[in-house]
PDB file of C-alpha atoms in Angstrom:
ATOM      1  CA  MET A  28     153.712 102.288  79.249  1.00  0.00           C
ATOM      2  CA  ASP A  29     151.338 104.966  77.956  1.00  0.00           C
ATOM      3  CA  SER A  30     154.051 106.464  75.746  1.00  0.00           C
ATOM      4  CA  TYR A  31     154.121 103.247  73.706  1.00  0.00           C
ATOM      5  CA  ILE A  32     150.322 103.226  73.500  1.00  0.00           C
ATOM      6  CA  PHE A  33     150.294 106.802  72.191  1.00  0.00           C
ATOM      7  CA  GLY A  34     152.990 105.817  69.697  1.00  0.00           C
ATOM      8  CA  PHE A  35     150.757 102.984  68.490  1.00  0.00           C
ATOM      9  CA  PHE A  36     147.847 105.423  68.170  1.00  0.00           C
ATOM     10  CA  ALA A  37     149.974 107.776  66.044  1.00  0.00           C
ATOM     11  CA  LEU A  38     150.883 104.896  63.712  1.00  0.00           C
ATOM     12  CA  ALA A  39     147.242 103.783  63.585  1.00  0.00           C
ATOM     13  CA  TYR A  40     146.176 107.289  62.535  1.00  0.00           C
ATOM     14  CA  ILE A  41     148.848 107.299  59.828  1.00  0.00           C
ATOM     15  CA  ALA A  42     147.381 104.018  58.544  1.00  0.00           C
ATOM     16  CA  ILE A  43     143.871 105.528  58.607  1.00  0.00           C
ATOM     17  CA  LEU A  44     145.127 108.583  56.697  1.00  0.00           C
ATOM     18  CA  ILE A  45     146.770 106.413  54.029  1.00  0.00           C
ATOM     19  CA  TRP A  46     143.603 104.297  53.796  1.00  0.00           C
ATOM     20  CA  GLY A  47     141.490 107.406  53.355  1.00  0.00           C
ATOM     21  CA  ILE A  48     143.767 108.980  50.750  1.00  0.00           C
ATOM     22  CA  ALA A  49     143.789 105.743  48.766  1.00  0.00           C
ATOM     23  CA  LYS A  50     140.016 105.313  48.868  1.00  0.00           C
ATOM     24  CA  HIS A  51     138.402 108.722  49.276  1.00  0.00           C
ATOM     25  CA  GLY A  52     136.324 110.376  46.613  1.00  0.00           C
ATOM     26  CA  LYS A  53     134.682 113.549  47.906  1.00  0.00           C
ATOM     27  CA  THR A  54     134.744 116.475  50.340  1.00  0.00           C
ATOM     28  CA  ALA A  55     133.866 114.710  53.613  1.00  0.00           C
ATOM     29  CA  SER A  56     136.980 112.538  53.377  1.00  0.00           C
ATOM     30  CA  ALA A  57     139.196 115.542  52.686  1.00  0.00           C
ATOM     31  CA  ILE A  58     137.829 117.357  55.750  1.00  0.00           C
ATOM     32  CA  LEU A  59     138.544 114.296  57.865  1.00  0.00           C
ATOM     33  CA  PHE A  60     142.174 114.229  56.679  1.00  0.00           C
ATOM     34  CA  LEU A  61     142.833 117.489  58.553  1.00  0.00           C
ATOM     35  CA  VAL A  62     141.407 116.049  61.762  1.00  0.00           C
ATOM     36  CA  VAL A  63     143.512 112.897  61.386  1.00  0.00           C
ATOM     37  CA  ILE A  64     146.699 114.908  60.784  1.00  0.00           C
ATOM     38  CA  ALA A  65     146.059 116.836  64.013  1.00  0.00           C
ATOM     39  CA  LEU A  66     145.582 113.547  65.883  1.00  0.00           C
ATOM     40  CA  ILE A  67     148.797 112.111  64.459  1.00  0.00           C
ATOM     41  CA  TYR A  68     150.626 115.157  65.791  1.00  0.00           C
ATOM     42  CA  ASP A  69     148.869 115.005  69.170  1.00  0.00           C
ATOM     43  CA  ASN A  70     149.638 111.354  69.826  1.00  0.00           C
ATOM     44  CA  ALA A  71     153.179 111.591  68.450  1.00  0.00           C
ATOM     45  CA  ILE A  72     154.042 114.436  70.841  1.00  0.00           C
ATOM     46  CA  LEU A  73     152.616 112.477  73.777  1.00  0.00           C
ATOM     47  CA  ALA A  74     154.600 109.418  72.716  1.00  0.00           C
ATOM     48  CA  LEU A  75     157.864 111.347  72.300  1.00  0.00           C
ATOM     49  CA  GLY A  76     157.581 113.644  75.309  1.00  0.00           C
ATOM     50  CA  HIS A  77     160.059 111.670  77.394  1.00  0.00           C
ATOM     51  CA  VAL A  78     162.477 111.594  74.425  1.00  0.00           C
ATOM     52  CA  ILE A  79     162.264 115.353  73.789  1.00  0.00           C
ATOM     53  CA  GLY A  80     162.545 116.093  77.503  1.00  0.00           C
ATOM     54  CA  GLU A  81     161.151 118.855  79.671  1.00  0.00           C
ATOM     55  CA  GLY A  82     161.828 122.348  78.373  1.00  0.00           C
ATOM     56  CA  ASP A  83     160.897 125.026  75.878  1.00  0.00           C
ATOM     57  CA  LEU A  84     160.890 122.704  72.856  1.00  0.00           C
ATOM     58  CA  LEU A  85     158.354 120.262  74.279  1.00  0.00           C
ATOM     59  CA  GLU A  86     156.292 123.152  75.639  1.00  0.00           C
ATOM     60  CA  SER A  87     156.150 124.747  72.168  1.00  0.00           C
ATOM     61  CA  PHE A  88     155.138 121.446  70.582  1.00  0.00           C
ATOM     62  CA  SER A  89     152.465 121.075  73.264  1.00  0.00           C
ATOM     63  CA  TYR A  90     150.960 124.468  72.482  1.00  0.00           C
ATOM     64  CA  GLY A  91     150.686 123.154  68.920  1.00  0.00           C
ATOM     65  CA  ARG A  92     148.635 120.222  70.212  1.00  0.00           C
ATOM     66  CA  PHE A  93     146.081 122.556  71.781  1.00  0.00           C
ATOM     67  CA  TRP A  94     145.867 124.850  68.752  1.00  0.00           C
ATOM     68  CA  LEU A  95     145.482 122.042  66.230  1.00  0.00           C
ATOM     69  CA  HIS A  96     142.782 120.491  68.402  1.00  0.00           C
ATOM     70  CA  ALA A  97     140.905 123.811  68.542  1.00  0.00           C
ATOM     71  CA  LEU A  98     141.188 124.482  64.799  1.00  0.00           C
ATOM     72  CA  PHE A  99     140.592 121.046  63.328  1.00  0.00           C
ATOM     73  CA  THR A 100     138.304 119.103  65.690  1.00  0.00           C
ATOM     74  CA  PRO A 101     135.331 121.491  65.051  1.00  0.00           C
ATOM     75  CA  LEU A 102     135.628 120.552  61.363  1.00  0.00           C
ATOM     76  CA  LEU A 103     133.840 117.321  62.304  1.00  0.00           C
ATOM     77  CA  VAL A 104     130.675 119.442  62.347  1.00  0.00           C
ATOM     78  CA  ILE A 105     131.198 120.282  58.667  1.00  0.00           C
ATOM     79  CA  PHE A 106     132.163 116.657  58.015  1.00  0.00           C
ATOM     80  CA  SER A 107     128.785 115.623  59.456  1.00  0.00           C
ATOM     81  CA  LEU A 108     126.954 117.898  57.016  1.00  0.00           C
ATOM     82  CA  PHE A 109     128.912 116.767  53.960  1.00  0.00           C
ATOM     83  CA  ILE A 110     128.696 113.057  54.747  1.00  0.00           C
ATOM     84  CA  MET A 111     124.905 113.345  54.860  1.00  0.00           C
ATOM     85  CA  ARG A 112     124.963 115.083  51.483  1.00  0.00           C
ATOM     86  CA  GLU A 113     127.296 112.473  50.028  1.00  0.00           C
ATOM     87  CA  ALA A 114     124.880 109.819  51.296  1.00  0.00           C
ATOM     88  CA  ASN A 115     122.210 111.671  49.265  1.00  0.00           C
ATOM     89  CA  ILE A 116     120.074 112.536  52.279  1.00  0.00           C
ATOM     90  CA  ARG A 117     117.808 115.334  51.051  1.00  0.00           C
ATOM     91  CA  PHE A 118     117.386 116.757  54.546  1.00  0.00           C
ATOM     92  CA  ALA A 119     121.055 117.809  54.457  1.00  0.00           C
ATOM     93  CA  TYR A 120     120.557 119.957  51.341  1.00  0.00           C
ATOM     94  CA  LYS A 121     118.084 122.313  53.016  1.00  0.00           C
ATOM     95  CA  LYS A 122     119.516 125.815  53.393  1.00  0.00           C
ATOM     96  CA  TRP A 123     118.635 126.078  57.067  1.00  0.00           C
ATOM     97  CA  ILE A 124     120.491 122.832  57.785  1.00  0.00           C
ATOM     98  CA  GLY A 125     123.595 124.207  56.100  1.00  0.00           C
ATOM     99  CA  PHE A 126     123.238 127.398  58.141  1.00  0.00           C
ATOM    100  CA  LEU A 127     122.723 125.408  61.369  1.00  0.00           C
ATOM    101  CA  PHE A 128     125.809 123.251  60.892  1.00  0.00           C
ATOM    102  CA  GLY A 129     127.869 126.263  59.832  1.00  0.00           C
ATOM    103  CA  ALA A 130     126.763 128.101  62.986  1.00  0.00           C
ATOM    104  CA  LEU A 131     127.626 125.039  65.119  1.00  0.00           C
ATOM    105  CA  TRP A 132     131.087 124.916  63.553  1.00  0.00           C
ATOM    106  CA  ILE A 133     131.777 128.592  64.236  1.00  0.00           C
ATOM    107  CA  ALA A 134     130.329 128.344  67.755  1.00  0.00           C
ATOM    108  CA  ALA A 135     132.547 125.329  68.509  1.00  0.00           C
ATOM    109  CA  MET A 136     135.695 127.232  67.503  1.00  0.00           C
ATOM    110  CA  ILE A 137     134.708 130.372  69.425  1.00  0.00           C
ATOM    111  CA  VAL A 138     133.833 128.407  72.554  1.00  0.00           C
ATOM    112  CA  GLU A 139     137.081 126.432  72.374  1.00  0.00           C
ATOM    113  CA  TYR A 140     139.128 129.615  71.991  1.00  0.00           C
ATOM    114  CA  PHE A 141     137.631 131.426  74.968  1.00  0.00           C
ATOM    115  CA  ILE A 142     137.453 128.389  77.263  1.00  0.00           C
ATOM    116  CA  GLU A 143     140.650 126.537  76.362  1.00  0.00           C
ATOM    117  CA  LEU A 144     143.041 128.802  74.424  1.00  0.00           C
ATOM    118  CA  SER A 145     142.558 132.304  75.784  1.00  0.00           C
ATOM    119  CA  GLY A 146     145.174 132.779  78.480  1.00  0.00           C
ATOM    120  CA  LEU A 147     146.399 129.197  78.069  1.00  0.00           C
ATOM    121  CA  GLU A 148     149.346 128.350  80.299  1.00  0.00           C
ATOM    122  CA  LEU A 149     151.017 124.959  80.300  1.00  0.00           C
ATOM    123  CA  VAL A 150     152.898 123.126  83.026  1.00  0.00           C
ATOM    124  CA  PRO A 151     154.866 119.878  82.765  1.00  0.00           C
ATOM    125  CA  GLN A 152     153.396 116.715  84.184  1.00  0.00           C
ATOM    126  CA  GLN A 153     154.349 113.058  84.392  1.00  0.00           C
ATOM    127  CA  ALA A 154     151.696 110.352  84.298  1.00  0.00           C
ATOM    128  CA  TYR A 155     151.988 106.659  83.448  1.00  0.00           C
ATOM    129  CA  GLY A 156     155.361 107.106  81.789  1.00  0.00           C
ATOM    130  CA  VAL A 157     154.316 110.106  79.665  1.00  0.00           C
ATOM    131  CA  LEU A 158     155.934 113.527  79.960  1.00  0.00           C
ATOM    132  CA  SER A 159     153.600 116.203  78.638  1.00  0.00           C
ATOM    133  CA  TYR A 160     152.550 119.800  79.130  1.00  0.00           C
ATOM    134  CA  SER A 161     148.981 120.346  80.299  1.00  0.00           C
ATOM    135  CA  ALA A 162     146.811 123.380  81.004  1.00  0.00           C
ATOM    136  CA  THR A 163     147.183 124.782  84.506  1.00  0.00           C
ATOM    137  CA  ASP A 164     143.423 125.227  84.879  1.00  0.00           C
ATOM    138  CA  ALA A 165     142.102 122.197  82.989  1.00  0.00           C
ATOM    139  CA  ALA A 166     138.330 121.914  83.378  1.00  0.00           C
ATOM    140  CA  SER A 167     136.676 118.714  84.520  1.00  0.00           C
ATOM    141  CA  GLY A 168     134.277 116.916  82.209  1.00  0.00           C
ATOM    142  CA  PRO A 169     134.046 117.065  78.413  1.00  0.00           C
ATOM    143  CA  PRO A 170     134.733 120.522  76.909  1.00  0.00           C
ATOM    144  CA  PRO A 171     131.714 122.363  75.425  1.00  0.00           C
ATOM    145  CA  MET A 172     133.342 122.238  71.984  1.00  0.00           C
ATOM    146  CA  ILE A 173     133.376 118.440  72.110  1.00  0.00           C
ATOM    147  CA  LEU A 174     129.696 118.403  73.077  1.00  0.00           C
ATOM    148  CA  LEU A 175     128.818 120.545  70.041  1.00  0.00           C
ATOM    149  CA  VAL A 176     130.845 118.268  67.764  1.00  0.00           C
ATOM    150  CA  LEU A 177     129.261 115.133  69.223  1.00  0.00           C
ATOM    151  CA  ALA A 178     125.787 116.653  68.701  1.00  0.00           C
ATOM    152  CA  ALA A 179     126.527 117.135  64.984  1.00  0.00           C
ATOM    153  CA  LEU A 180     127.941 113.614  64.673  1.00  0.00           C
ATOM    154  CA  LEU A 181     124.900 112.151  66.431  1.00  0.00           C
ATOM    155  CA  ILE A 182     122.498 113.943  64.072  1.00  0.00           C
ATOM    156  CA  ALA A 183     124.393 112.670  61.042  1.00  0.00           C
ATOM    157  CA  GLY A 184     124.707 109.180  62.486  1.00  0.00           C
ATOM    158  CA  ILE A 185     120.969 108.958  63.174  1.00  0.00           C
ATOM    159  CA  MET A 186     120.115 110.202  59.681  1.00  0.00           C
ATOM    160  CA  LEU A 187     122.451 107.635  58.101  1.00  0.00           C
ATOM    161  CA  ILE A 188     120.721 104.816  59.983  1.00  0.00           C
ATOM    162  CA  TRP A 189     117.262 106.128  59.184  1.00  0.00           C
ATOM    163  CA  LYS A 190     117.794 106.861  55.511  1.00  0.00           C
ATOM    164  CA  ARG A 191     120.661 104.565  54.471  1.00  0.00           C
ATOM    165  CA  LYS A 192     120.721 101.768  57.080  1.00  0.00           C
ATOM    166  CA  TRP A 193     124.366 102.571  57.874  1.00  0.00           C
ATOM    167  CA  TRP A 194     124.978 102.305  61.617  1.00  0.00           C
ATOM    168  CA  TRP A 195     128.779 102.442  61.939  1.00  0.00           C
ATOM    169  CA  MET A 196     129.020 106.225  62.312  1.00  0.00           C
ATOM    170  CA  LEU A 197     126.431 106.318  65.090  1.00  0.00           C
ATOM    171  CA  ALA A 198     128.064 103.342  66.824  1.00  0.00           C
ATOM    172  CA  GLY A 199     131.450 105.086  66.843  1.00  0.00           C
ATOM    173  CA  THR A 200     129.880 108.320  68.089  1.00  0.00           C
ATOM    174  CA  PHE A 201     128.021 106.545  70.898  1.00  0.00           C
ATOM    175  CA  ILE A 202     131.198 104.796  72.028  1.00  0.00           C
ATOM    176  CA  MET A 203     133.109 108.090  71.987  1.00  0.00           C
ATOM    177  CA  THR A 204     130.323 109.824  73.913  1.00  0.00           C
ATOM    178  CA  PHE A 205     130.265 107.046  76.516  1.00  0.00           C
ATOM    179  CA  GLY A 206     134.051 107.113  76.827  1.00  0.00           C
ATOM    180  CA  SER A 207     134.074 110.877  77.373  1.00  0.00           C
ATOM    181  CA  ALA A 208     131.246 110.858  79.905  1.00  0.00           C
ATOM    182  CA  VAL A 209     132.153 107.885  82.097  1.00  0.00           C
ATOM    183  CA  PRO A 210     135.457 107.950  84.016  1.00  0.00           C
ATOM    184  CA  ILE A 211     137.325 104.667  83.631  1.00  0.00           C
ATOM    185  CA  ASP A 212     140.245 104.047  85.963  1.00  0.00           C
ATOM    186  CA  ILE A 213     142.480 101.377  84.457  1.00  0.00           C
ATOM    187  CA  GLY A 214     145.863 102.850  85.363  1.00  0.00           C
ATOM    188  CA  SER A 215     146.242 104.668  82.040  1.00  0.00           C
ATOM    189  CA  ASP A 216     145.419 108.053  80.524  1.00  0.00           C
ATOM    190  CA  ALA A 217     145.232 106.567  77.029  1.00  0.00           C
ATOM    191  CA  ILE A 218     141.729 105.103  77.322  1.00  0.00           C
ATOM    192  CA  THR A 219     139.954 108.228  75.993  1.00  0.00           C
ATOM    193  CA  ASN A 220     142.322 108.310  73.032  1.00  0.00           C
ATOM    194  CA  SER A 221     141.368 104.716  72.195  1.00  0.00           C
ATOM    195  CA  PHE A 222     137.697 105.734  71.975  1.00  0.00           C
ATOM    196  CA  GLU A 223     138.747 108.644  69.765  1.00  0.00           C
ATOM    197  CA  LEU A 224     140.692 106.299  67.486  1.00  0.00           C
ATOM    198  CA  LEU A 225     137.662 104.040  67.113  1.00  0.00           C
ATOM    199  CA  LEU A 226     135.463 107.035  66.277  1.00  0.00           C
ATOM    200  CA  ILE A 227     137.832 108.295  63.579  1.00  0.00           C
ATOM    201  CA  ALA A 228     138.098 104.813  62.059  1.00  0.00           C
ATOM    202  CA  THR A 229     134.302 104.565  61.775  1.00  0.00           C
ATOM    203  CA  LEU A 230     134.107 108.085  60.309  1.00  0.00           C
ATOM    204  CA  MET A 231     136.732 107.305  57.688  1.00  0.00           C
ATOM    205  CA  TRP A 232     134.955 104.076  56.800  1.00  0.00           C
ATOM    206  CA  THR A 233     131.725 106.040  56.469  1.00  0.00           C
ATOM    207  CA  ALA A 234     133.379 108.696  54.300  1.00  0.00           C
ATOM    208  CA  ILE A 235     134.876 106.071  51.997  1.00  0.00           C
ATOM    209  CA  GLN A 236     131.559 104.227  51.744  1.00  0.00           C
ATOM    210  CA  PHE A 237     129.449 107.187  50.695  1.00  0.00           C
ATOM    211  CA  SER A 238     131.950 109.252  48.742  1.00  0.00           C
ATOM    212  CA  ASN A 239     132.692 106.310  46.469  1.00  0.00           C
ATOM    213  CA  GLU A 240     129.019 105.354  46.297  1.00  0.00           C
ATOM    214  CA  LYS A 241     128.167 108.827  45.025  1.00  0.00           C
ATOM    215  CA  VAL A 242     130.905 108.538  42.410  1.00  0.00           C
ATOM    216  CA  ARG A 243     129.499 105.149  41.320  1.00  0.00           C
ATOM    217  CA  ARG A 244     125.988 106.598  40.991  1.00  0.00           C
ATOM    218  CA  ARG A 245     127.289 109.167  38.498  1.00  0.00           C
ATOM    219  CA  HIS A 246     128.713 106.509  36.146  1.00  0.00           C
TER     220      HIS A 246
END
């Protein structure tokens, strides 16, 4: 059953990408496109695992899932900085804020490499109708990289509520944080991905809102 759910998620991300490309105006949206592309790939491989079958091909595709996650997910830190700037929040233009978010981005990638990618070995597993390759020594709890990304998203979300009365980004981040922190046993591994999909939808909506608003202010 989960393979169909992951297939739906992949299609939903494609729709979000098309929506963003049609509506976006500035840098934050473009950064988010890379994250969405990685998520399309991730969910598509999970959906098609049983079709591809166990073996070297699926294992190679699965390594791609881990590498794209490590390279592109930390970009949400930079997205957080740029969306605040596109919302014309002066706080985000301070040099030390730019340095802080840049340092968080680099730290997130370094942490993810040494904790998740260095020495990564994958083994096949079957769960809820999905054939995938997972890390042999997967850690319990949310990865440190995700915590750094969520911290950046929370800061940006709070600033958008405070300065611009826009609460959707913070709502999506809170739901994602809750979904990552609280184990929910509903007979499916796709639940965390549903929280992730909701987060990305709220981020794209936020990017469209403020990138186009900044364009309108210039005319």
